[in-house]
Amino acid sequence: MDLAAISTEFVKVTVVARAGGTVVALAVPPQFAFLLTDTSPESGDWLTGEWIAPHGRILIGPNGGVTTLAAGEYAVWIKFAGGSETPVYRTGTITVY
């Protein structure tokens, strides 16, 4: 995804959780991290998003976004609670120009 630094848009990640082949509705909001380096997120890196099934999403940008990103290429991470598990995934990159 490419995003202008002056734009406010949702970043979306598709997440489908299954237990025994049945789709499980996720109630706890997903957490997102945007990192310029190739490291794993730390506790202070996480930002709260929301579910719009089947997507976790978070509003990014200067007009009401959860955060505003400076120009650069960011690794996008998502984590969420699924029963007794807390999966953490690096989902791709976003380029802010």
mmCIF file of N, CA and C in Angstrom:
data_model
loop_
_atom_site.group_PDB
_atom_site.id
_atom_site.type_symbol
_atom_site.label_atom_id
_atom_site.label_comp_id
_atom_site.label_asym_id
_atom_site.label_seq_id
_atom_site.Cartn_x
_atom_site.Cartn_y
_atom_site.Cartn_z
ATOM 1 N N MET A 1 0.849 -1.175 0.000
ATOM 2 C CA MET A 1 0.000 0.000 0.000
ATOM 3 C C MET A 1 0.890 1.232 0.000
ATOM 4 N N ASP A 2 0.537 2.213 -0.803
ATOM 5 C CA ASP A 2 1.196 3.512 -0.804
ATOM 6 C C ASP A 2 0.231 4.531 -0.230
ATOM 7 N N LEU A 3 0.741 5.428 0.605
ATOM 8 C CA LEU A 3 -0.105 6.386 1.305
ATOM 9 C C LEU A 3 0.618 7.726 1.386
ATOM 10 N N ALA A 4 -0.041 8.792 0.946
ATOM 11 C CA ALA A 4 0.529 10.129 1.089
ATOM 12 C C ALA A 4 0.518 10.518 2.565
ATOM 13 N N ALA A 5 1.569 11.161 3.024
ATOM 14 C CA ALA A 5 1.668 11.565 4.429
ATOM 15 C C ALA A 5 0.540 12.520 4.828
ATOM 16 N N ILE A 6 -0.042 13.229 3.863
ATOM 17 C CA ILE A 6 -1.125 14.179 4.164
ATOM 18 C C ILE A 6 -2.510 13.550 4.035
ATOM 19 N N SER A 7 -2.572 12.255 3.696
ATOM 20 C CA SER A 7 -3.834 11.544 3.535
ATOM 21 C C SER A 7 -4.226 10.853 4.838
ATOM 22 N N THR A 8 -5.533 10.746 5.079
ATOM 23 C CA THR A 8 -6.048 9.983 6.218
ATOM 24 C C THR A 8 -6.858 8.823 5.659
ATOM 25 N N GLU A 9 -6.380 7.596 5.901
ATOM 26 C CA GLU A 9 -7.005 6.397 5.333
ATOM 27 C C GLU A 9 -6.909 5.239 6.311
ATOM 28 N N PHE A 10 -7.790 4.243 6.109
ATOM 29 C CA PHE A 10 -7.704 3.010 6.886
ATOM 30 C C PHE A 10 -6.671 2.087 6.262
ATOM 31 N N VAL A 11 -5.833 1.511 7.109
ATOM 32 C CA VAL A 11 -4.968 0.402 6.728
ATOM 33 C C VAL A 11 -5.709 -0.843 7.193
ATOM 34 N N LYS A 12 -5.945 -1.795 6.259
ATOM 35 C CA LYS A 12 -6.731 -2.989 6.573
ATOM 36 C C LYS A 12 -5.893 -4.249 6.381
ATOM 37 N N VAL A 13 -6.127 -5.212 7.288
ATOM 38 C CA VAL A 13 -5.494 -6.521 7.209
ATOM 39 C C VAL A 13 -6.597 -7.563 7.369
ATOM 40 N N THR A 14 -6.663 -8.512 6.450
ATOM 41 C CA THR A 14 -7.656 -9.579 6.540
ATOM 42 C C THR A 14 -7.218 -10.602 7.579
ATOM 43 N N VAL A 15 -8.127 -10.911 8.512
ATOM 44 C CA VAL A 15 -7.857 -11.888 9.563
ATOM 45 C C VAL A 15 -9.075 -12.796 9.675
ATOM 46 N N VAL A 16 -8.850 -14.106 9.555
ATOM 47 C CA VAL A 16 -9.919 -15.077 9.750
ATOM 48 C C VAL A 16 -9.434 -16.090 10.770
ATOM 49 N N ALA A 17 -10.068 -16.131 11.919
ATOM 50 C CA ALA A 17 -9.713 -17.069 12.982
ATOM 51 C C ALA A 17 -10.686 -18.243 12.938
ATOM 52 N N ARG A 18 -10.126 -19.435 13.041
ATOM 53 C CA ARG A 18 -10.953 -20.648 13.010
ATOM 54 C C ARG A 18 -10.611 -21.537 14.196
ATOM 55 N N ALA A 19 -11.635 -22.214 14.708
ATOM 56 C CA ALA A 19 -11.473 -23.239 15.741
ATOM 57 C C ALA A 19 -12.267 -24.454 15.289
ATOM 58 N N GLY A 20 -11.582 -25.559 15.044
ATOM 59 C CA GLY A 20 -12.271 -26.762 14.572
ATOM 60 C C GLY A 20 -12.954 -26.553 13.238
ATOM 61 N N GLY A 21 -12.408 -25.669 12.393
ATOM 62 C CA GLY A 21 -12.986 -25.409 11.077
ATOM 63 C C GLY A 21 -14.078 -24.360 11.069
ATOM 64 N N THR A 22 -14.507 -23.893 12.238
ATOM 65 C CA THR A 22 -15.563 -22.888 12.331
ATOM 66 C C THR A 22 -14.948 -21.517 12.545
ATOM 67 N N VAL A 23 -15.416 -20.512 11.806
ATOM 68 C CA VAL A 23 -14.918 -19.150 11.961
ATOM 69 C C VAL A 23 -15.311 -18.622 13.338
ATOM 70 N N VAL A 24 -14.350 -18.028 14.026
ATOM 71 C CA VAL A 24 -14.554 -17.475 15.366
ATOM 72 C C VAL A 24 -14.590 -15.956 15.265
ATOM 73 N N ALA A 25 -15.625 -15.335 15.837
ATOM 74 C CA ALA A 25 -15.706 -13.870 15.875
ATOM 75 C C ALA A 25 -14.721 -13.362 16.932
ATOM 76 N N LEU A 26 -13.897 -12.405 16.546
ATOM 77 C CA LEU A 26 -12.904 -11.844 17.459
ATOM 78 C C LEU A 26 -13.482 -10.578 18.095
ATOM 79 N N ALA A 27 -13.504 -10.538 19.421
ATOM 80 C CA ALA A 27 -14.148 -9.434 20.125
ATOM 81 C C ALA A 27 -13.168 -8.355 20.585
ATOM 82 N N VAL A 28 -11.969 -8.742 20.997
ATOM 83 C CA VAL A 28 -10.980 -7.778 21.483
ATOM 84 C C VAL A 28 -10.387 -7.063 20.271
ATOM 85 N N PRO A 29 -10.330 -5.721 20.279
ATOM 86 C CA PRO A 29 -9.803 -4.992 19.115
ATOM 87 C C PRO A 29 -8.370 -5.413 18.774
ATOM 88 N N PRO A 30 -8.053 -5.434 17.484
ATOM 89 C CA PRO A 30 -6.695 -5.778 17.075
ATOM 90 C C PRO A 30 -5.727 -4.646 17.411
ATOM 91 N N GLN A 31 -4.467 -4.980 17.500
ATOM 92 C CA GLN A 31 -3.403 -4.014 17.741
ATOM 93 C C GLN A 31 -2.502 -3.980 16.503
ATOM 94 N N PHE A 32 -2.080 -2.789 16.112
ATOM 95 C CA PHE A 32 -1.212 -2.606 14.956
ATOM 96 C C PHE A 32 0.080 -1.928 15.386
ATOM 97 N N ALA A 33 1.159 -2.248 14.666
ATOM 98 C CA ALA A 33 2.440 -1.557 14.860
ATOM 99 C C ALA A 33 3.009 -1.256 13.475
ATOM 100 N N PHE A 34 3.618 -0.092 13.338
ATOM 101 C CA PHE A 34 4.242 0.351 12.092
ATOM 102 C C PHE A 34 5.696 0.680 12.417
ATOM 103 N N LEU A 35 6.626 -0.114 11.874
ATOM 104 C CA LEU A 35 8.037 0.032 12.224
ATOM 105 C C LEU A 35 8.888 0.306 10.996
ATOM 106 N N LEU A 36 9.799 1.264 11.116
ATOM 107 C CA LEU A 36 10.737 1.586 10.042
ATOM 108 C C LEU A 36 11.907 0.609 9.996
ATOM 109 N N THR A 37 12.127 -0.129 11.054
ATOM 110 C CA THR A 37 13.243 -1.060 11.123
ATOM 111 C C THR A 37 12.739 -2.493 11.022
ATOM 112 N N ASP A 38 13.656 -3.416 10.802
ATOM 113 C CA ASP A 38 13.300 -4.824 10.666
ATOM 114 C C ASP A 38 13.405 -5.529 12.018
ATOM 115 N N THR A 39 12.737 -4.959 13.024
ATOM 116 C CA THR A 39 12.728 -5.541 14.359
ATOM 117 C C THR A 39 11.299 -5.880 14.744
ATOM 118 N N SER A 40 11.154 -6.663 15.782
ATOM 119 C CA SER A 40 9.820 -6.991 16.287
ATOM 120 C C SER A 40 9.294 -5.835 17.136
ATOM 121 N N PRO A 41 7.976 -5.634 17.135
ATOM 122 C CA PRO A 41 7.400 -4.549 17.947
ATOM 123 C C PRO A 41 7.604 -4.773 19.440
ATOM 124 N N GLU A 42 7.753 -3.666 20.158
ATOM 125 C CA GLU A 42 7.819 -3.690 21.618
ATOM 126 C C GLU A 42 6.478 -3.207 22.157
ATOM 127 N N SER A 43 6.283 -3.295 23.441
ATOM 128 C CA SER A 43 4.975 -2.987 24.035
ATOM 129 C C SER A 43 4.477 -1.583 23.698
ATOM 130 N N GLY A 44 5.348 -0.586 23.632
ATOM 131 C CA GLY A 44 4.929 0.784 23.345
ATOM 132 C C GLY A 44 4.645 1.067 21.878
ATOM 133 N N ASP A 45 4.906 0.102 21.002
ATOM 134 C CA ASP A 45 4.692 0.290 19.555
ATOM 135 C C ASP A 45 3.258 0.038 19.118
ATOM 136 N N TRP A 46 2.473 -0.645 19.932
ATOM 137 C CA TRP A 46 1.142 -1.104 19.518
ATOM 138 C C TRP A 46 0.093 -0.007 19.612
ATOM 139 N N LEU A 47 -0.757 0.066 18.583
ATOM 140 C CA LEU A 47 -1.873 1.021 18.491
ATOM 141 C C LEU A 47 -3.169 0.237 18.290
ATOM 142 N N THR A 48 -4.239 0.689 18.908
ATOM 143 C CA THR A 48 -5.504 -0.039 18.856
ATOM 144 C C THR A 48 -6.297 0.290 17.598
ATOM 145 N N GLY A 49 -6.720 -0.762 16.914
ATOM 146 C CA GLY A 49 -7.572 -0.636 15.730
ATOM 147 C C GLY A 49 -8.973 -1.122 16.043
ATOM 148 N N GLU A 50 -9.658 -1.623 15.027
ATOM 149 C CA GLU A 50 -11.019 -2.133 15.198
ATOM 150 C C GLU A 50 -11.258 -3.248 14.188
ATOM 151 N N TRP A 51 -12.328 -4.018 14.438
ATOM 152 C CA TRP A 51 -12.726 -5.081 13.518
ATOM 153 C C TRP A 51 -13.874 -4.627 12.635
ATOM 154 N N ILE A 52 -13.733 -4.819 11.358
ATOM 155 C CA ILE A 52 -14.823 -4.735 10.385
ATOM 156 C C ILE A 52 -14.659 -6.021 9.571
ATOM 157 N N ALA A 53 -15.268 -7.105 10.072
ATOM 158 C CA ALA A 53 -15.019 -8.460 9.563
ATOM 159 C C ALA A 53 -15.039 -8.505 8.037
ATOM 160 N N PRO A 54 -14.099 -9.191 7.431
ATOM 161 C CA PRO A 54 -13.029 -9.980 8.040
ATOM 162 C C PRO A 54 -11.722 -9.200 8.208
ATOM 163 N N HIS A 55 -11.808 -7.901 8.357
ATOM 164 C CA HIS A 55 -10.606 -7.078 8.420
ATOM 165 C C HIS A 55 -10.389 -6.483 9.808
ATOM 166 N N GLY A 56 -9.114 -6.423 10.208
ATOM 167 C CA GLY A 56 -8.702 -5.529 11.271
ATOM 168 C C GLY A 56 -8.320 -4.248 10.550
ATOM 169 N N ARG A 57 -8.672 -3.118 11.089
ATOM 170 C CA ARG A 57 -8.312 -1.865 10.422
ATOM 171 C C ARG A 57 -7.957 -0.813 11.451
ATOM 172 N N ILE A 58 -7.181 0.190 10.963
ATOM 173 C CA ILE A 58 -6.775 1.298 11.810
ATOM 174 C C ILE A 58 -6.679 2.540 10.936
ATOM 175 N N LEU A 59 -7.162 3.657 11.431
ATOM 176 C CA LEU A 59 -7.138 4.914 10.688
ATOM 177 C C LEU A 59 -5.796 5.599 10.903
ATOM 178 N N ILE A 60 -5.114 5.891 9.796
ATOM 179 C CA ILE A 60 -3.785 6.507 9.816
ATOM 180 C C ILE A 60 -3.865 7.846 9.093
ATOM 181 N N GLY A 61 -3.281 8.876 9.662
ATOM 182 C CA GLY A 61 -3.199 10.161 8.975
ATOM 183 C C GLY A 61 -3.484 11.336 9.878
ATOM 184 N N PRO A 62 -3.255 12.540 9.349
ATOM 185 C CA PRO A 62 -3.317 13.761 10.159
ATOM 186 C C PRO A 62 -4.724 14.240 10.520
ATOM 187 N N ASN A 63 -5.758 13.743 9.855
ATOM 188 C CA ASN A 63 -7.119 14.225 10.120
ATOM 189 C C ASN A 63 -7.920 13.206 10.914
ATOM 190 N N GLY A 64 -7.572 13.043 12.191
ATOM 191 C CA GLY A 64 -8.309 12.134 13.065
ATOM 192 C C GLY A 64 -7.772 10.728 13.113
ATOM 193 N N GLY A 65 -6.615 10.474 12.507
ATOM 194 C CA GLY A 65 -6.023 9.141 12.549
ATOM 195 C C GLY A 65 -5.473 8.809 13.923
ATOM 196 N N VAL A 66 -5.316 7.530 14.187
ATOM 197 C CA VAL A 66 -4.742 7.078 15.451
ATOM 198 C C VAL A 66 -3.296 7.543 15.561
ATOM 199 N N THR A 67 -2.605 7.610 14.419
ATOM 200 C CA THR A 67 -1.243 8.111 14.353
ATOM 201 C C THR A 67 -1.007 8.695 12.969
ATOM 202 N N THR A 68 0.014 9.510 12.837
ATOM 203 C CA THR A 68 0.435 10.043 11.542
ATOM 204 C C THR A 68 1.852 9.549 11.299
ATOM 205 N N LEU A 69 2.088 8.979 10.131
ATOM 206 C CA LEU A 69 3.399 8.435 9.801
ATOM 207 C C LEU A 69 4.162 9.398 8.906
ATOM 208 N N ALA A 70 5.450 9.578 9.193
ATOM 209 C CA ALA A 70 6.335 10.377 8.338
ATOM 210 C C ALA A 70 6.697 9.545 7.114
ATOM 211 N N ALA A 71 7.266 10.183 6.111
ATOM 212 C CA ALA A 71 7.665 9.479 4.898
ATOM 213 C C ALA A 71 8.642 8.353 5.236
ATOM 214 N N GLY A 72 8.460 7.207 4.568
ATOM 215 C CA GLY A 72 9.333 6.053 4.775
ATOM 216 C C GLY A 72 8.609 4.770 4.435
ATOM 217 N N GLU A 73 9.322 3.652 4.522
ATOM 218 C CA GLU A 73 8.717 2.346 4.291
ATOM 219 C C GLU A 73 8.591 1.620 5.628
ATOM 220 N N TYR A 74 7.371 1.256 5.986
ATOM 221 C CA TYR A 74 7.069 0.679 7.285
ATOM 222 C C TYR A 74 6.664 -0.783 7.162
ATOM 223 N N ALA A 75 7.155 -1.613 8.083
ATOM 224 C CA ALA A 75 6.627 -2.960 8.244
ATOM 225 C C ALA A 75 5.336 -2.835 9.034
ATOM 226 N N VAL A 76 4.287 -3.517 8.582
ATOM 227 C CA VAL A 76 2.982 -3.481 9.256
ATOM 228 C C VAL A 76 2.820 -4.781 10.042
ATOM 229 N N TRP A 77 2.547 -4.645 11.328
ATOM 230 C CA TRP A 77 2.348 -5.785 12.217
ATOM 231 C C TRP A 77 0.930 -5.744 12.778
ATOM 232 N N ILE A 78 0.365 -6.919 13.040
ATOM 233 C CA ILE A 78 -0.944 -7.007 13.700
ATOM 234 C C ILE A 78 -0.870 -8.110 14.753
ATOM 235 N N LYS A 79 -1.548 -7.873 15.871
ATOM 236 C CA LYS A 79 -1.720 -8.928 16.875
ATOM 237 C C LYS A 79 -3.149 -8.857 17.375
ATOM 238 N N PHE A 80 -3.643 -10.013 17.804
ATOM 239 C CA PHE A 80 -5.027 -10.072 18.266
ATOM 240 C C PHE A 80 -5.180 -11.247 19.214
ATOM 241 N N ALA A 81 -6.214 -11.180 20.051
ATOM 242 C CA ALA A 81 -6.510 -12.259 20.981
ATOM 243 C C ALA A 81 -7.474 -13.224 20.319
ATOM 244 N N GLY A 82 -7.109 -14.497 20.314
ATOM 245 C CA GLY A 82 -7.963 -15.550 19.763
ATOM 246 C C GLY A 82 -8.017 -16.701 20.732
ATOM 247 N N GLY A 83 -8.967 -16.669 21.656
ATOM 248 C CA GLY A 83 -9.036 -17.700 22.694
ATOM 249 C C GLY A 83 -7.839 -17.568 23.616
ATOM 250 N N SER A 84 -7.087 -18.645 23.795
ATOM 251 C CA SER A 84 -5.915 -18.609 24.666
ATOM 252 C C SER A 84 -4.650 -18.198 23.913
ATOM 253 N N GLU A 85 -4.772 -17.938 22.617
ATOM 254 C CA GLU A 85 -3.629 -17.541 21.798
ATOM 255 C C GLU A 85 -3.616 -16.044 21.533
ATOM 256 N N THR A 86 -2.433 -15.500 21.305
ATOM 257 C CA THR A 86 -2.274 -14.115 20.875
ATOM 258 C C THR A 86 -1.322 -14.115 19.672
ATOM 259 N N PRO A 87 -1.852 -14.386 18.471
ATOM 260 C CA PRO A 87 -1.003 -14.403 17.281
ATOM 261 C C PRO A 87 -0.456 -13.007 16.963
ATOM 262 N N VAL A 88 0.779 -12.961 16.488
ATOM 263 C CA VAL A 88 1.435 -11.734 16.054
ATOM 264 C C VAL A 88 1.978 -12.004 14.655
ATOM 265 N N TYR A 89 1.601 -11.166 13.688
ATOM 266 C CA TYR A 89 2.009 -11.361 12.299
ATOM 267 C C TYR A 89 2.568 -10.084 11.704
ATOM 268 N N ARG A 90 3.642 -10.230 10.941
ATOM 269 C CA ARG A 90 4.108 -9.144 10.084
ATOM 270 C C ARG A 90 3.342 -9.338 8.774
ATOM 271 N N THR A 91 2.551 -8.343 8.394
ATOM 272 C CA THR A 91 1.597 -8.540 7.301
ATOM 273 C C THR A 91 2.035 -7.945 5.973
ATOM 274 N N GLY A 92 3.114 -7.206 5.942
ATOM 275 C CA GLY A 92 3.572 -6.587 4.710
ATOM 276 C C GLY A 92 4.177 -5.227 4.998
ATOM 277 N N THR A 93 4.161 -4.379 3.983
ATOM 278 C CA THR A 93 4.737 -3.044 4.152
ATOM 279 C C THR A 93 3.781 -1.971 3.641
ATOM 280 N N ILE A 94 3.999 -0.778 4.113
ATOM 281 C CA ILE A 94 3.278 0.398 3.648
ATOM 282 C C ILE A 94 4.339 1.478 3.370
ATOM 283 N N THR A 95 4.224 2.104 2.216
ATOM 284 C CA THR A 95 5.142 3.170 1.858
ATOM 285 C C THR A 95 4.424 4.506 1.996
ATOM 286 N N VAL A 96 4.961 5.376 2.835
ATOM 287 C CA VAL A 96 4.397 6.716 3.035
ATOM 288 C C VAL A 96 5.301 7.691 2.290
ATOM 289 N N TYR A 97 4.670 8.516 1.443
ATOM 290 C CA TYR A 97 5.447 9.482 0.656
ATOM 291 C C TYR A 97 4.951 10.885 0.890
#
